[in-house]
Amino acid sequence: MTNERRVLVHPDKQSLGASVAARFITKIIDVIEEQDYASVVLSGGSVSTLVLAAINRSEARDSVDWSKVSFWWSDERWVEADSADRNDKQNGIDLLDHIGVPAENVHRFAAVGELASVDEAASAYVAELKEFAQGDDESPRFDITLLGVGPDGHVASLFPDKPQISATEPTVLTIDDSPKPPPVRLSLSLPAINNSQRVWMILAGAEKAASLGLALAGAGADQVPVAGVKGRKRTVFFVDKDAAAEVPEQLIASTY
């Protein structure tokens, strides 16, 4: 199977969310049938809420055996566990609290008050990733990673022109000066994100068009971090019409 970046364009934000949700459910069922488990990486932001809420509303939601799905996070804010800023808290509201996934399948980053420092939280997540890695890998080979993309092209908590974007190992990084609040965060490195069979990036809104266009035109990851994301099997951009304004026509696909 060749790995090429494809762009699937949807007429509006709501149809985008519904389409990704439907594809996610279908693919997770296929993966479980093939290997009896599936691993998923979640992120935060409005598009994550859009997709996860659509999965939760889907009539097909309960056709997934959620006991065989494990959840990880691409990044997290270093705040208290009950903070509304936590990605895992919002992901719970949107989906995880409703599907009966076993607690041992939910691999959250530690929060403020649970460990002494953000560095300890990073080390703990590295250890957990290694525990579930396959073969000589340093992290699991995730089956589907769902990522939002910021207007500046950032993914997870990897921002343009920051040293973390240049990490060469599949590990967990700490960020103490995020351009977006809260400033202290944890993030998978690009090599850890790219240890995913499929990376699905979801973008909505005209403010995302320039970064997406740059990434697809060959910009470097230092300038546009999303340009450095590449799944092992598939790398797909699910976008609405506004976000697709600067996508080269030959990259737009009608089927997946």
PDB file of C-alpha atoms in Angstrom:
ATOM      1  CA  MET A   1       0.000   0.000   0.000  1.00  0.00           C
ATOM      2  CA  THR A   2       1.420   3.362  -0.961  1.00  0.00           C
ATOM      3  CA  ASN A   3       1.338   6.230   1.470  1.00  0.00           C
ATOM      4  CA  GLU A   4       0.328   9.488  -0.090  1.00  0.00           C
ATOM      5  CA  ARG A   5      -1.333  12.533   1.354  1.00  0.00           C
ATOM      6  CA  ARG A   6      -4.934  12.838   0.297  1.00  0.00           C
ATOM      7  CA  VAL A   7      -7.434  15.606   0.910  1.00  0.00           C
ATOM      8  CA  LEU A   8     -11.147  14.936   1.316  1.00  0.00           C
ATOM      9  CA  VAL A   9     -13.235  18.086   1.050  1.00  0.00           C
ATOM     10  CA  HIS A  10     -16.668  18.463   2.645  1.00  0.00           C
ATOM     11  CA  PRO A  11     -19.163  21.262   1.996  1.00  0.00           C
ATOM     12  CA  ASP A  12     -19.344  22.475   5.586  1.00  0.00           C
ATOM     13  CA  LYS A  13     -18.189  21.825   9.138  1.00  0.00           C
ATOM     14  CA  GLN A  14     -21.124  19.656  10.189  1.00  0.00           C
ATOM     15  CA  SER A  15     -20.894  17.320   7.196  1.00  0.00           C
ATOM     16  CA  LEU A  16     -17.156  17.114   7.865  1.00  0.00           C
ATOM     17  CA  GLY A  17     -17.734  15.917  11.424  1.00  0.00           C
ATOM     18  CA  ALA A  18     -20.366  13.390  10.397  1.00  0.00           C
ATOM     19  CA  SER A  19     -18.196  11.981   7.598  1.00  0.00           C
ATOM     20  CA  VAL A  20     -15.114  11.519   9.775  1.00  0.00           C
ATOM     21  CA  ALA A  21     -17.245   9.902  12.491  1.00  0.00           C
ATOM     22  CA  ALA A  22     -18.751   7.409  10.048  1.00  0.00           C
ATOM     23  CA  ARG A  23     -15.355   6.524   8.579  1.00  0.00           C
ATOM     24  CA  PHE A  24     -13.849   6.191  12.040  1.00  0.00           C
ATOM     25  CA  ILE A  25     -16.491   3.712  13.186  1.00  0.00           C
ATOM     26  CA  THR A  26     -16.143   1.654  10.010  1.00  0.00           C
ATOM     27  CA  LYS A  27     -12.352   1.572  10.192  1.00  0.00           C
ATOM     28  CA  ILE A  28     -12.230   0.719  13.903  1.00  0.00           C
ATOM     29  CA  ILE A  29     -14.576  -2.220  13.323  1.00  0.00           C
ATOM     30  CA  ASP A  30     -12.339  -3.413  10.475  1.00  0.00           C
ATOM     31  CA  VAL A  31      -9.186  -3.096  12.581  1.00  0.00           C
ATOM     32  CA  ILE A  32     -10.716  -5.011  15.489  1.00  0.00           C
ATOM     33  CA  GLU A  33     -11.869  -7.776  13.152  1.00  0.00           C
ATOM     34  CA  GLU A  34      -8.333  -8.008  11.758  1.00  0.00           C
ATOM     35  CA  GLN A  35      -6.283  -7.938  14.964  1.00  0.00           C
ATOM     36  CA  ASP A  36      -8.773  -8.126  17.871  1.00  0.00           C
ATOM     37  CA  TYR A  37      -7.870  -4.689  19.258  1.00  0.00           C
ATOM     38  CA  ALA A  38      -7.404  -1.110  18.125  1.00  0.00           C
ATOM     39  CA  SER A  39      -5.428   1.827  19.472  1.00  0.00           C
ATOM     40  CA  VAL A  40      -6.512   5.414  18.949  1.00  0.00           C
ATOM     41  CA  VAL A  41      -4.793   8.728  19.642  1.00  0.00           C
ATOM     42  CA  LEU A  42      -6.996  11.705  20.519  1.00  0.00           C
ATOM     43  CA  SER A  43      -6.260  15.417  20.701  1.00  0.00           C
ATOM     44  CA  GLY A  44      -8.077  18.542  21.803  1.00  0.00           C
ATOM     45  CA  GLY A  45      -9.716  21.528  20.186  1.00  0.00           C
ATOM     46  CA  SER A  46     -12.986  22.297  18.480  1.00  0.00           C
ATOM     47  CA  VAL A  47     -12.587  19.813  15.622  1.00  0.00           C
ATOM     48  CA  SER A  48     -11.954  17.023  18.114  1.00  0.00           C
ATOM     49  CA  THR A  49     -15.220  17.895  19.815  1.00  0.00           C
ATOM     50  CA  LEU A  50     -16.913  18.018  16.424  1.00  0.00           C
ATOM     51  CA  VAL A  51     -15.809  14.500  15.484  1.00  0.00           C
ATOM     52  CA  LEU A  52     -16.108  12.787  18.866  1.00  0.00           C
ATOM     53  CA  ALA A  53     -19.567  14.214  19.478  1.00  0.00           C
ATOM     54  CA  ALA A  54     -20.610  12.967  16.034  1.00  0.00           C
ATOM     55  CA  ILE A  55     -19.305   9.487  16.879  1.00  0.00           C
ATOM     56  CA  ASN A  56     -21.285   9.571  20.115  1.00  0.00           C
ATOM     57  CA  ARG A  57     -24.474  10.571  18.274  1.00  0.00           C
ATOM     58  CA  SER A  58     -24.079   7.944  15.574  1.00  0.00           C
ATOM     59  CA  GLU A  59     -26.565   5.070  15.490  1.00  0.00           C
ATOM     60  CA  ALA A  60     -23.573   2.859  14.664  1.00  0.00           C
ATOM     61  CA  ARG A  61     -21.661   3.833  17.817  1.00  0.00           C
ATOM     62  CA  ASP A  62     -22.520   0.685  19.741  1.00  0.00           C
ATOM     63  CA  SER A  63     -21.548  -1.589  16.860  1.00  0.00           C
ATOM     64  CA  VAL A  64     -17.966  -1.035  18.044  1.00  0.00           C
ATOM     65  CA  ASP A  65     -16.670  -3.312  20.780  1.00  0.00           C
ATOM     66  CA  TRP A  66     -15.165  -0.478  22.794  1.00  0.00           C
ATOM     67  CA  SER A  67     -13.642  -2.914  25.281  1.00  0.00           C
ATOM     68  CA  LYS A  68     -11.094  -3.701  22.568  1.00  0.00           C
ATOM     69  CA  VAL A  69     -10.142  -0.069  21.896  1.00  0.00           C
ATOM     70  CA  SER A  70      -7.391   1.744  23.778  1.00  0.00           C
ATOM     71  CA  PHE A  71      -7.123   5.522  23.852  1.00  0.00           C
ATOM     72  CA  TRP A  72      -3.991   7.647  24.039  1.00  0.00           C
ATOM     73  CA  TRP A  73      -3.418  11.388  23.726  1.00  0.00           C
ATOM     74  CA  SER A  74      -1.222  13.343  21.348  1.00  0.00           C
ATOM     75  CA  ASP A  75      -0.816  16.137  23.888  1.00  0.00           C
ATOM     76  CA  GLU A  76      -2.153  17.497  27.123  1.00  0.00           C
ATOM     77  CA  ARG A  77      -2.196  20.696  29.140  1.00  0.00           C
ATOM     78  CA  TRP A  78      -0.271  20.566  32.437  1.00  0.00           C
ATOM     79  CA  VAL A  79      -3.159  21.596  34.680  1.00  0.00           C
ATOM     80  CA  GLU A  80      -5.286  19.930  37.357  1.00  0.00           C
ATOM     81  CA  ALA A  81      -7.214  16.804  36.358  1.00  0.00           C
ATOM     82  CA  ASP A  82     -10.606  18.515  36.705  1.00  0.00           C
ATOM     83  CA  SER A  83      -9.620  21.589  34.697  1.00  0.00           C
ATOM     84  CA  ALA A  84     -11.738  22.411  31.668  1.00  0.00           C
ATOM     85  CA  ASP A  85      -8.427  22.979  29.841  1.00  0.00           C
ATOM     86  CA  ARG A  86      -7.654  19.248  29.909  1.00  0.00           C
ATOM     87  CA  ASN A  87      -8.052  17.545  26.548  1.00  0.00           C
ATOM     88  CA  ASP A  88      -8.999  14.275  28.224  1.00  0.00           C
ATOM     89  CA  LYS A  89     -11.779  15.939  30.186  1.00  0.00           C
ATOM     90  CA  GLN A  90     -13.413  17.367  27.072  1.00  0.00           C
ATOM     91  CA  ASN A  91     -12.884  14.106  25.170  1.00  0.00           C
ATOM     92  CA  GLY A  92     -14.680  12.359  28.011  1.00  0.00           C
ATOM     93  CA  ILE A  93     -17.637  14.716  27.772  1.00  0.00           C
ATOM     94  CA  ASP A  94     -17.764  14.302  23.995  1.00  0.00           C
ATOM     95  CA  LEU A  95     -17.394  10.502  23.802  1.00  0.00           C
ATOM     96  CA  LEU A  96     -15.415   8.451  26.308  1.00  0.00           C
ATOM     97  CA  ASP A  97     -17.805   8.883  29.238  1.00  0.00           C
ATOM     98  CA  HIS A  98     -20.612   7.393  27.148  1.00  0.00           C
ATOM     99  CA  ILE A  99     -19.180   4.199  25.655  1.00  0.00           C
ATOM    100  CA  GLY A 100     -18.162   2.079  28.629  1.00  0.00           C
ATOM    101  CA  VAL A 101     -14.511   1.810  27.647  1.00  0.00           C
ATOM    102  CA  PRO A 102     -12.574   0.020  30.437  1.00  0.00           C
ATOM    103  CA  ALA A 103     -10.480   2.330  32.601  1.00  0.00           C
ATOM    104  CA  GLU A 104      -7.332   0.326  31.864  1.00  0.00           C
ATOM    105  CA  ASN A 105      -7.753   1.126  28.167  1.00  0.00           C
ATOM    106  CA  VAL A 106      -7.609   4.877  28.744  1.00  0.00           C
ATOM    107  CA  HIS A 107      -4.022   6.135  28.837  1.00  0.00           C
ATOM    108  CA  ARG A 108      -4.201   9.704  30.112  1.00  0.00           C
ATOM    109  CA  PHE A 109      -1.274  11.979  30.843  1.00  0.00           C
ATOM    110  CA  ALA A 110      -0.749  12.721  34.525  1.00  0.00           C
ATOM    111  CA  ALA A 111      -2.127  16.009  35.843  1.00  0.00           C
ATOM    112  CA  VAL A 112      -0.879  18.678  38.208  1.00  0.00           C
ATOM    113  CA  GLY A 113      -1.031  17.257  41.715  1.00  0.00           C
ATOM    114  CA  GLU A 114      -0.671  13.661  40.565  1.00  0.00           C
ATOM    115  CA  LEU A 115       3.061  13.891  39.927  1.00  0.00           C
ATOM    116  CA  ALA A 116       5.583  16.403  41.198  1.00  0.00           C
ATOM    117  CA  SER A 117       6.504  17.988  37.879  1.00  0.00           C
ATOM    118  CA  VAL A 118       5.727  18.080  34.171  1.00  0.00           C
ATOM    119  CA  ASP A 119       9.051  16.320  33.551  1.00  0.00           C
ATOM    120  CA  GLU A 120       7.934  13.415  35.740  1.00  0.00           C
ATOM    121  CA  ALA A 121       4.660  13.304  33.836  1.00  0.00           C
ATOM    122  CA  ALA A 122       6.566  13.077  30.548  1.00  0.00           C
ATOM    123  CA  SER A 123       8.771  10.265  31.852  1.00  0.00           C
ATOM    124  CA  ALA A 124       5.750   8.360  33.143  1.00  0.00           C
ATOM    125  CA  TYR A 125       4.032   8.556  29.745  1.00  0.00           C
ATOM    126  CA  VAL A 126       7.210   7.427  27.969  1.00  0.00           C
ATOM    127  CA  ALA A 127       7.272   4.381  30.240  1.00  0.00           C
ATOM    128  CA  GLU A 128       3.629   3.639  29.508  1.00  0.00           C
ATOM    129  CA  LEU A 129       4.186   3.967  25.765  1.00  0.00           C
ATOM    130  CA  LYS A 130       7.118   1.550  25.944  1.00  0.00           C
ATOM    131  CA  GLU A 131       5.017  -0.932  27.917  1.00  0.00           C
ATOM    132  CA  PHE A 132       2.580  -1.194  25.019  1.00  0.00           C
ATOM    133  CA  ALA A 133       5.089  -0.909  22.169  1.00  0.00           C
ATOM    134  CA  GLN A 134       5.475  -3.658  19.601  1.00  0.00           C
ATOM    135  CA  GLY A 135       8.831  -5.243  18.906  1.00  0.00           C
ATOM    136  CA  ASP A 136      11.715  -2.791  19.032  1.00  0.00           C
ATOM    137  CA  ASP A 137       9.464   0.264  18.786  1.00  0.00           C
ATOM    138  CA  GLU A 138       9.572   2.885  21.486  1.00  0.00           C
ATOM    139  CA  SER A 139       5.829   3.519  21.274  1.00  0.00           C
ATOM    140  CA  PRO A 140       2.743   1.612  20.126  1.00  0.00           C
ATOM    141  CA  ARG A 141       1.919   1.482  16.432  1.00  0.00           C
ATOM    142  CA  PHE A 142      -1.306   3.388  16.799  1.00  0.00           C
ATOM    143  CA  ASP A 143      -4.084   2.403  14.425  1.00  0.00           C
ATOM    144  CA  ILE A 144      -5.738   5.813  14.048  1.00  0.00           C
ATOM    145  CA  THR A 145      -4.463   9.187  15.213  1.00  0.00           C
ATOM    146  CA  LEU A 146      -6.950  12.057  15.071  1.00  0.00           C
ATOM    147  CA  LEU A 147      -5.334  15.484  14.966  1.00  0.00           C
ATOM    148  CA  GLY A 148      -6.575  19.013  14.703  1.00  0.00           C
ATOM    149  CA  VAL A 149      -4.405  21.626  13.037  1.00  0.00           C
ATOM    150  CA  GLY A 150      -4.054  25.215  14.222  1.00  0.00           C
ATOM    151  CA  PRO A 151      -4.114  28.284  11.980  1.00  0.00           C
ATOM    152  CA  ASP A 152      -0.324  28.444  12.420  1.00  0.00           C
ATOM    153  CA  GLY A 153       0.020  24.815  11.318  1.00  0.00           C
ATOM    154  CA  HIS A 154       0.672  23.404  14.776  1.00  0.00           C
ATOM    155  CA  VAL A 155      -0.339  19.847  15.616  1.00  0.00           C
ATOM    156  CA  ALA A 156      -0.594  18.380  19.111  1.00  0.00           C
ATOM    157  CA  SER A 157       1.427  20.952  21.095  1.00  0.00           C
ATOM    158  CA  LEU A 158       4.195  21.208  18.499  1.00  0.00           C
ATOM    159  CA  PHE A 159       4.357  24.840  17.409  1.00  0.00           C
ATOM    160  CA  PRO A 160       6.284  26.517  14.579  1.00  0.00           C
ATOM    161  CA  ASP A 161       9.875  27.567  15.244  1.00  0.00           C
ATOM    162  CA  LYS A 162      10.022  25.766  18.592  1.00  0.00           C
ATOM    163  CA  PRO A 163      12.786  23.263  19.378  1.00  0.00           C
ATOM    164  CA  GLN A 164      10.368  20.423  20.141  1.00  0.00           C
ATOM    165  CA  ILE A 165       9.429  20.112  16.473  1.00  0.00           C
ATOM    166  CA  SER A 166      12.958  18.889  15.699  1.00  0.00           C
ATOM    167  CA  ALA A 167      12.921  15.924  18.102  1.00  0.00           C
ATOM    168  CA  THR A 168      14.123  12.807  16.315  1.00  0.00           C
ATOM    169  CA  GLU A 169      13.020  10.138  18.802  1.00  0.00           C
ATOM    170  CA  PRO A 170       9.512   8.777  19.482  1.00  0.00           C
ATOM    171  CA  THR A 171       9.120  10.289  22.916  1.00  0.00           C
ATOM    172  CA  VAL A 172       7.114  12.709  25.070  1.00  0.00           C
ATOM    173  CA  LEU A 173       8.182  16.343  25.108  1.00  0.00           C
ATOM    174  CA  THR A 174       7.537  19.118  27.591  1.00  0.00           C
ATOM    175  CA  ILE A 175       6.596  22.639  26.523  1.00  0.00           C
ATOM    176  CA  ASP A 176       6.872  25.552  28.938  1.00  0.00           C
ATOM    177  CA  ASP A 177       6.146  28.457  26.593  1.00  0.00           C
ATOM    178  CA  SER A 178       3.193  27.465  24.450  1.00  0.00           C
ATOM    179  CA  PRO A 179       1.996  30.411  22.322  1.00  0.00           C
ATOM    180  CA  LYS A 180      -1.524  29.402  23.325  1.00  0.00           C
ATOM    181  CA  PRO A 181      -2.520  29.204  26.984  1.00  0.00           C
ATOM    182  CA  PRO A 182      -1.995  27.327  29.175  1.00  0.00           C
ATOM    183  CA  PRO A 183       1.753  27.622  28.566  1.00  0.00           C
ATOM    184  CA  VAL A 184       2.952  24.329  30.084  1.00  0.00           C
ATOM    185  CA  ARG A 185       2.095  21.201  28.114  1.00  0.00           C
ATOM    186  CA  LEU A 186       3.097  17.669  27.208  1.00  0.00           C
ATOM    187  CA  SER A 187       3.211  16.396  23.641  1.00  0.00           C
ATOM    188  CA  LEU A 188       4.153  13.360  21.649  1.00  0.00           C
ATOM    189  CA  SER A 189       7.078  14.060  19.362  1.00  0.00           C
ATOM    190  CA  LEU A 190       6.598  13.899  15.596  1.00  0.00           C
ATOM    191  CA  PRO A 191       8.273  10.453  15.393  1.00  0.00           C
ATOM    192  CA  ALA A 192       5.836   9.124  18.015  1.00  0.00           C
ATOM    193  CA  ILE A 193       2.858  10.596  16.148  1.00  0.00           C
ATOM    194  CA  ASN A 194       4.188   9.146  12.906  1.00  0.00           C
ATOM    195  CA  ASN A 195       4.274   5.672  14.459  1.00  0.00           C
ATOM    196  CA  SER A 196       0.601   5.586  13.506  1.00  0.00           C
ATOM    197  CA  GLN A 197      -0.816   3.391  10.801  1.00  0.00           C
ATOM    198  CA  ARG A 198      -3.265   6.133   9.841  1.00  0.00           C
ATOM    199  CA  VAL A 199      -3.137   9.821  10.675  1.00  0.00           C
ATOM    200  CA  TRP A 200      -6.341  11.706  10.072  1.00  0.00           C
ATOM    201  CA  MET A 201      -6.092  15.481  10.297  1.00  0.00           C
ATOM    202  CA  ILE A 202      -9.293  17.477  10.542  1.00  0.00           C
ATOM    203  CA  LEU A 203      -9.412  21.143   9.554  1.00  0.00           C
ATOM    204  CA  ALA A 204     -12.330  23.543   9.327  1.00  0.00           C
ATOM    205  CA  GLY A 205     -12.429  27.254   8.554  1.00  0.00           C
ATOM    206  CA  ALA A 206     -10.762  29.705   6.207  1.00  0.00           C
ATOM    207  CA  GLU A 207      -8.109  30.523   8.814  1.00  0.00           C
ATOM    208  CA  LYS A 208      -6.639  27.021   8.269  1.00  0.00           C
ATOM    209  CA  ALA A 209      -6.320  27.343   4.482  1.00  0.00           C
ATOM    210  CA  ALA A 210      -2.876  28.975   4.328  1.00  0.00           C
ATOM    211  CA  SER A 211      -1.179  26.470   6.635  1.00  0.00           C
ATOM    212  CA  LEU A 212      -2.732  23.522   4.850  1.00  0.00           C
ATOM    213  CA  GLY A 213      -1.692  24.912   1.490  1.00  0.00           C
ATOM    214  CA  LEU A 214       1.882  25.434   2.686  1.00  0.00           C
ATOM    215  CA  ALA A 215       2.093  21.941   4.166  1.00  0.00           C
ATOM    216  CA  LEU A 216       0.908  20.320   0.955  1.00  0.00           C
ATOM    217  CA  ALA A 217       3.206  22.505  -1.138  1.00  0.00           C
ATOM    218  CA  GLY A 218       6.296  21.189   0.622  1.00  0.00           C
ATOM    219  CA  ALA A 219       6.903  23.599   3.507  1.00  0.00           C
ATOM    220  CA  GLY A 220       9.230  22.371   6.245  1.00  0.00           C
ATOM    221  CA  ALA A 221       7.968  21.097   9.588  1.00  0.00           C
ATOM    222  CA  ASP A 222       9.862  23.838  11.438  1.00  0.00           C
ATOM    223  CA  GLN A 223       7.764  26.414   9.620  1.00  0.00           C
ATOM    224  CA  VAL A 224       4.512  24.432   9.451  1.00  0.00           C
ATOM    225  CA  PRO A 225       4.568  21.465  11.886  1.00  0.00           C
ATOM    226  CA  VAL A 226       1.679  19.670  10.167  1.00  0.00           C
ATOM    227  CA  ALA A 227       3.988  19.237   7.172  1.00  0.00           C
ATOM    228  CA  GLY A 228       6.019  16.763   9.229  1.00  0.00           C
ATOM    229  CA  VAL A 229       3.106  14.436   9.965  1.00  0.00           C
ATOM    230  CA  LYS A 230       2.939  11.199   7.981  1.00  0.00           C
ATOM    231  CA  GLY A 231       1.164   7.970   8.904  1.00  0.00           C
ATOM    232  CA  ARG A 232       2.679   4.600   8.065  1.00  0.00           C
ATOM    233  CA  LYS A 233      -0.213   3.612   5.789  1.00  0.00           C
ATOM    234  CA  ARG A 234      -2.429   6.637   5.340  1.00  0.00           C
ATOM    235  CA  THR A 235      -2.207  10.373   5.819  1.00  0.00           C
ATOM    236  CA  VAL A 236      -5.553  11.986   5.167  1.00  0.00           C
ATOM    237  CA  PHE A 237      -6.716  15.574   5.545  1.00  0.00           C
ATOM    238  CA  PHE A 238     -10.455  15.850   6.184  1.00  0.00           C
ATOM    239  CA  VAL A 239     -11.346  19.476   5.516  1.00  0.00           C
ATOM    240  CA  ASP A 240     -14.301  21.699   4.899  1.00  0.00           C
ATOM    241  CA  LYS A 241     -14.593  23.814   1.769  1.00  0.00           C
ATOM    242  CA  ASP A 242     -13.197  26.926   3.437  1.00  0.00           C
ATOM    243  CA  ALA A 243     -10.045  25.173   4.676  1.00  0.00           C
ATOM    244  CA  ALA A 244      -9.461  23.691   1.205  1.00  0.00           C
ATOM    245  CA  ALA A 245      -9.142  27.040  -0.551  1.00  0.00           C
ATOM    246  CA  GLU A 246      -5.387  26.677  -1.181  1.00  0.00           C
ATOM    247  CA  VAL A 247      -5.148  22.902  -1.723  1.00  0.00           C
ATOM    248  CA  PRO A 248      -3.688  21.845  -5.090  1.00  0.00           C
ATOM    249  CA  GLU A 249      -6.532  20.353  -7.132  1.00  0.00           C
ATOM    250  CA  GLN A 250      -4.646  17.160  -7.938  1.00  0.00           C
ATOM    251  CA  LEU A 251      -4.515  16.263  -4.225  1.00  0.00           C
ATOM    252  CA  ILE A 252      -8.252  16.432  -3.685  1.00  0.00           C
ATOM    253  CA  ALA A 253      -9.819  12.979  -3.635  1.00  0.00           C
ATOM    254  CA  SER A 254     -13.440  12.009  -4.010  1.00  0.00           C
ATOM    255  CA  THR A 255     -13.007   8.647  -2.293  1.00  0.00           C
ATOM    256  CA  TYR A 256     -10.883   7.245   0.560  1.00  0.00           C
TER     257      TYR A 256
END
